[in-house]
């Protein structure tokens, strides 16, 4: 079964940094060819995909809102995905979720439907 557990959220001042972790079950990384992603949702706003990575090569994708500030990475040996968030802004405040999806040849991880989700971790950035 694919299971995902986020951690690392918290409160930080603008300009600060946080690193989120997504611990996945061994099954998630057992088979090559998955997409993993970080999403966020602020109160009253739609869910937004911010960063994606493929487990079978590490190709990354970022939304324009976080490009240059956030970095997604993974440690396949630890079945863990990370989101390093630097230069945080108040508008980054949201619940952050990690998610997993199958990887399809020729399809970007930013374009697939994610069907496994963690419970979320809150990030609050104060000005």
Coordinates of N, CA and C in Angstrom, one line a residue:
X1 N 0.8 -1.2 0.0 CA 0.0 0.0 0.0 C 0.9 1.2 0.0
X2 N 0.4 2.2 -0.7 CA 1.1 3.5 -0.7 C 0.7 4.3 0.5
X3 N 1.6 4.7 1.4 CA 1.3 5.5 2.6 C 2.3 6.6 2.7
X4 N 1.8 7.8 3.0 CA 2.6 9.0 3.0 C 2.3 9.8 4.3
X5 N 3.4 10.2 4.9 CA 3.3 11.0 6.2 C 4.2 12.2 6.1
X6 N 3.6 13.4 6.2 CA 4.4 14.6 6.1 C 4.8 15.0 7.5
X7 N 5.9 15.8 7.6 CA 6.4 16.4 8.8 C 7.3 17.6 8.4
X8 N 7.6 18.4 9.4 CA 8.5 19.5 9.2 C 7.9 20.8 9.1
X9 N 6.5 20.9 9.2 CA 5.9 22.2 9.1 C 6.1 23.0 10.4
X10 N 5.7 24.2 10.4 CA 5.8 25.1 11.5 C 5.6 26.5 11.2
X11 N 6.0 27.4 12.1 CA 5.8 28.8 12.0 C 7.2 29.4 11.8
X12 N 7.3 30.4 10.9 CA 8.6 31.0 10.6 C 8.3 32.4 10.1
X13 N 9.3 33.3 10.3 CA 9.2 34.6 9.8 C 9.5 34.7 8.3
X14 N 9.0 35.7 7.7 CA 9.3 35.9 6.3 C 10.8 36.0 6.1
X15 N 11.2 35.3 5.0 CA 12.6 35.2 4.7 C 13.3 34.0 5.3
X16 N 12.6 33.3 6.1 CA 13.2 32.1 6.8 C 13.0 30.9 5.9
X17 N 13.4 29.8 6.5 CA 13.4 28.5 5.7 C 12.8 27.4 6.6
X18 N 12.3 26.4 5.9 CA 11.8 25.2 6.5 C 12.0 24.1 5.5
X19 N 12.2 22.8 6.0 CA 12.3 21.7 5.2 C 11.2 20.7 5.6
X20 N 10.4 20.4 4.6 CA 9.3 19.4 4.8 C 9.8 18.0 4.4
X21 N 9.3 17.0 5.1 CA 9.7 15.6 4.7 C 8.4 14.9 4.5
X22 N 8.5 13.9 3.6 CA 7.3 13.0 3.3 C 7.9 11.6 3.4
X23 N 7.6 10.9 4.4 CA 8.0 9.5 4.6 C 7.0 8.6 3.9
X24 N 7.5 7.8 3.0 CA 6.6 7.0 2.2 C 6.8 5.5 2.6
X25 N 5.8 4.7 2.4 CA 5.9 3.3 2.7 C 6.9 2.7 1.7
X26 N 7.5 1.6 2.1 CA 8.5 0.9 1.2 C 7.8 0.6 -0.2
X27 N 6.6 0.3 -0.2 CA 5.8 -0.1 -1.4 C 5.9 1.1 -2.4
X28 N 5.8 2.3 -1.9 CA 5.8 3.4 -2.8 C 7.0 3.5 -3.7
X29 N 8.2 3.2 -3.1 CA 9.4 3.2 -3.9 C 9.8 1.9 -4.4
X30 N 9.0 0.8 -4.2 CA 9.5 -0.5 -4.6 C 9.5 -0.6 -6.1
X31 N 8.5 0.0 -6.7 CA 8.4 -0.1 -8.2 C 8.8 1.2 -8.8
X32 N 9.7 1.1 -9.8 CA 10.2 2.3 -10.5 C 9.0 2.9 -11.3
X33 N 9.0 4.2 -11.4 CA 8.0 4.8 -12.2 C 6.9 5.4 -11.4
X34 N 7.1 6.3 -10.5 CA 6.1 7.0 -9.8 C 6.4 8.5 -9.9
X35 N 5.3 9.3 -9.8 CA 5.5 10.7 -9.6 C 5.2 11.0 -8.2
X36 N 5.9 11.9 -7.6 CA 5.7 12.4 -6.3 C 5.6 13.9 -6.3
X37 N 4.7 14.4 -5.5 CA 4.5 15.9 -5.6 C 4.2 16.5 -4.2
X38 N 4.5 17.8 -4.2 CA 4.1 18.6 -3.0 C 3.0 19.6 -3.5
X39 N 1.9 19.6 -2.7 CA 0.8 20.5 -3.0 C 0.5 21.4 -1.8
X40 N -0.1 22.5 -1.9 CA -0.5 23.3 -0.8 C -1.9 23.8 -1.0
X41 N -2.6 24.1 0.1 CA -3.9 24.7 0.1 C -4.0 25.7 1.2
X42 N -4.3 26.9 0.9 CA -4.5 28.0 1.9 C -6.0 28.1 2.1
X43 N -6.5 28.6 3.2 CA -7.9 28.7 3.5 C -8.6 29.6 2.4
X44 N -9.7 29.1 1.8 CA -10.4 29.8 0.8 C -9.8 29.8 -0.6
X45 N -8.7 29.0 -0.7 CA -8.1 29.0 -2.0 C -8.1 27.5 -2.5
X46 N -7.9 27.4 -3.9 CA -7.8 26.1 -4.5 C -6.4 25.5 -4.1
X47 N -6.4 24.1 -4.2 CA -5.2 23.4 -4.0 C -4.2 23.7 -5.1
X48 N -3.0 23.9 -4.8 CA -1.9 24.3 -5.8 C -0.8 23.3 -5.8
X49 N -0.4 22.8 -6.9 CA 0.8 21.9 -7.0 C 2.0 22.8 -7.1
X50 N 3.0 22.6 -6.2 CA 4.2 23.5 -6.2 C 5.4 22.8 -6.7
X51 N 5.6 21.5 -6.5 CA 6.8 20.9 -6.9 C 6.5 19.4 -7.1
X52 N 7.2 18.8 -8.1 CA 7.0 17.4 -8.5 C 8.4 16.8 -8.8
X53 N 8.5 15.4 -8.6 CA 9.7 14.7 -8.9 C 9.3 13.3 -9.3
X54 N 10.1 12.8 -10.2 CA 9.9 11.4 -10.6 C 10.8 10.5 -9.8
X55 N 10.3 9.3 -9.4 CA 11.2 8.5 -8.6 C 12.2 7.7 -9.4
X56 N 12.0 7.6 -10.7 CA 12.9 6.9 -11.5 C 13.9 7.7 -12.3
X57 N 14.4 8.7 -11.7 CA 15.3 9.6 -12.4 C 15.5 10.9 -11.8
X58 N 14.5 11.3 -11.0 CA 14.6 12.5 -10.3 C 14.3 13.8 -11.1
X59 N 13.6 13.7 -12.2 CA 13.2 14.9 -13.0 C 12.3 15.7 -12.1
X60 N 12.6 17.0 -12.0 CA 11.8 17.9 -11.2 C 11.0 19.0 -12.0
X61 N 10.0 19.4 -11.4 CA 9.1 20.5 -12.0 C 8.7 21.4 -10.8
X62 N 8.6 22.7 -11.1 CA 8.2 23.6 -10.1 C 7.1 24.6 -10.7
X63 N 6.2 25.0 -9.8 CA 5.3 26.1 -10.2 C 6.1 27.4 -10.2
X64 N 5.6 28.3 -11.0 CA 6.2 29.6 -11.1 C 6.3 30.3 -9.7
X65 N 5.3 30.1 -8.9 CA 5.3 30.8 -7.6 C 6.4 30.4 -6.6
X66 N 7.0 29.2 -6.8 CA 8.1 28.8 -5.9 C 9.4 28.6 -6.6
X67 N 9.4 28.7 -7.9 CA 10.7 28.4 -8.6 C 11.8 29.3 -8.2
X68 N 12.9 28.8 -7.9 CA 14.1 29.5 -7.4 C 14.1 29.6 -5.9
X69 N 13.0 29.3 -5.2 CA 13.0 29.4 -3.7 C 12.9 28.0 -3.1
X70 N 12.1 27.1 -3.7 CA 11.9 25.8 -3.2 C 12.7 24.8 -4.0
X71 N 13.1 23.7 -3.3 CA 13.8 22.6 -4.0 C 13.2 21.3 -3.5
X72 N 12.8 20.4 -4.4 CA 12.3 19.1 -4.1 C 13.4 18.1 -4.3
X73 N 13.5 17.1 -3.5 CA 14.5 16.1 -3.6 C 14.0 14.8 -3.0
X74 N 14.7 13.7 -3.1 CA 14.3 12.5 -2.5 C 15.5 11.6 -2.2
X75 N 15.3 10.8 -1.2 CA 16.3 9.8 -0.8 C 15.6 8.4 -1.0
X76 N 15.8 7.8 -2.1 CA 15.1 6.5 -2.4 C 15.5 5.4 -1.3
X77 N 16.7 5.5 -0.8 CA 17.1 4.5 0.2 C 16.3 4.6 1.5
X78 N 15.8 5.9 1.8 CA 15.0 6.1 2.9 C 13.5 6.2 2.6
X79 N 13.2 6.1 1.4 CA 11.8 6.2 1.0 C 11.2 7.5 1.4
X80 N 12.0 8.6 1.2 CA 11.6 9.9 1.7 C 11.8 11.0 0.7
X81 N 10.8 11.9 0.6 CA 10.9 13.0 -0.3 C 10.9 14.3 0.6
X82 N 11.6 15.3 0.1 CA 11.8 16.5 0.9 C 11.4 17.7 0.0
X83 N 11.0 18.8 0.7 CA 10.8 20.1 0.1 C 11.5 21.1 0.9
X84 N 12.7 21.6 0.4 CA 13.4 22.7 1.1 C 12.8 24.0 0.6
X85 N 12.3 24.8 1.6 CA 11.7 26.0 1.3 C 12.5 27.2 1.9
X86 N 13.0 28.0 1.0 CA 13.8 29.1 1.4 C 13.1 30.4 1.0
X87 N 13.6 31.5 1.6 CA 13.0 32.9 1.3 C 11.5 32.8 1.4
X88 N 11.0 32.3 2.4 CA 9.5 32.1 2.6 C 8.8 33.4 2.7
X89 N 7.6 33.5 2.1 CA 6.8 34.7 2.1 C 5.5 34.4 2.8
X90 N 4.8 35.4 3.3 CA 3.5 35.2 4.0 C 2.5 34.4 3.0
X91 N 2.6 34.7 1.7 CA 1.7 34.0 0.8 C 2.0 32.5 0.6
X92 N 3.1 32.0 1.2 CA 3.4 30.6 1.2 C 2.7 29.9 2.4
X93 N 2.0 30.6 3.2 CA 1.2 30.0 4.3 C 0.1 29.2 3.8
X94 N 0.1 27.9 4.2 CA -0.8 26.9 3.7 C -0.6 25.6 4.4
X95 N -1.6 24.7 4.2 CA -1.4 23.3 4.6 C -0.7 22.6 3.4
X96 N 0.4 22.0 3.6 CA 1.2 21.3 2.6 C 1.0 19.8 2.6
X97 N 0.8 19.3 1.5 CA 0.5 17.8 1.3 C 1.5 17.2 0.4
X98 N 1.9 16.0 0.7 CA 2.7 15.2 -0.3 C 1.7 14.2 -1.0
X99 N 2.0 13.8 -2.2 CA 1.1 12.9 -2.9 C 1.9 12.1 -3.9
X100 N 1.3 11.0 -4.3 CA 2.0 10.0 -5.2 C 1.0 9.7 -6.3
X101 N 1.6 9.4 -7.5 CA 0.8 9.0 -8.7 C 1.6 8.1 -9.5
X102 N 1.0 7.3 -10.4 CA 1.8 6.5 -11.4 C 2.5 7.5 -12.4
X103 N 3.6 7.0 -12.9 CA 4.3 7.8 -13.9 C 4.0 7.2 -15.3
X104 N 3.6 8.0 -16.2 CA 3.3 7.6 -17.6 C 4.3 8.1 -18.6
X105 N 4.8 7.3 -19.5 CA 5.8 7.7 -20.5 C 5.3 8.9 -21.2
X106 N 6.2 9.9 -21.3 CA 5.9 11.1 -22.1 C 5.0 12.1 -21.4
X107 N 4.6 11.8 -20.2 CA 3.7 12.7 -19.4 C 4.4 13.3 -18.2
X108 N 4.4 14.6 -18.1 CA 5.1 15.3 -17.0 C 4.4 14.9 -15.7
X109 N 5.2 14.9 -14.7 CA 4.6 14.6 -13.3 C 3.7 15.7 -12.9
X110 N 3.8 16.9 -13.5 CA 2.9 18.0 -13.2 C 1.5 17.9 -13.8
X111 N 1.4 16.9 -14.7 CA 0.1 16.7 -15.4 C -0.6 15.4 -15.1
X112 N -0.1 14.6 -14.2 CA -0.8 13.4 -13.8 C -1.8 13.6 -12.7
X113 N -2.7 12.7 -12.5 CA -3.7 12.8 -11.4 C -3.1 12.0 -10.2
X114 N -3.0 12.8 -9.1 CA -2.4 12.2 -7.9 C -3.5 11.5 -7.1
X115 N -3.3 10.2 -6.7 CA -4.3 9.4 -6.1 C -4.0 9.0 -4.7
X116 N -2.8 9.3 -4.2 CA -2.4 8.9 -2.8 C -2.0 10.2 -2.2
X117 N -2.5 10.5 -0.9 CA -2.2 11.7 -0.3 C -1.8 11.5 1.2
X118 N -1.0 12.4 1.7 CA -0.7 12.4 3.1 C -1.7 13.2 3.9
X119 N -1.5 13.4 5.2 CA -2.5 14.1 6.0 C -2.2 15.6 6.0
X120 N -1.1 16.0 5.6 CA -0.8 17.4 5.6 C 0.0 17.9 6.7
X121 N 0.8 19.0 6.5 CA 1.5 19.6 7.6 C 1.4 21.2 7.4
X122 N 1.2 21.9 8.4 CA 0.9 23.3 8.3 C 2.2 24.1 8.3
X123 N 2.2 25.1 7.3 CA 3.3 26.0 7.3 C 2.7 27.4 7.4
X124 N 3.2 28.2 8.4 CA 2.7 29.5 8.6 C 3.9 30.5 8.5
X125 N 3.8 31.5 7.7 CA 4.9 32.5 7.5 C 4.3 33.8 7.9
X126 N 5.0 34.4 8.9 CA 4.5 35.7 9.4 C 5.4 36.8 8.8
X127 N 4.8 38.0 8.6 CA 5.5 39.1 8.0 C 6.3 39.9 9.1

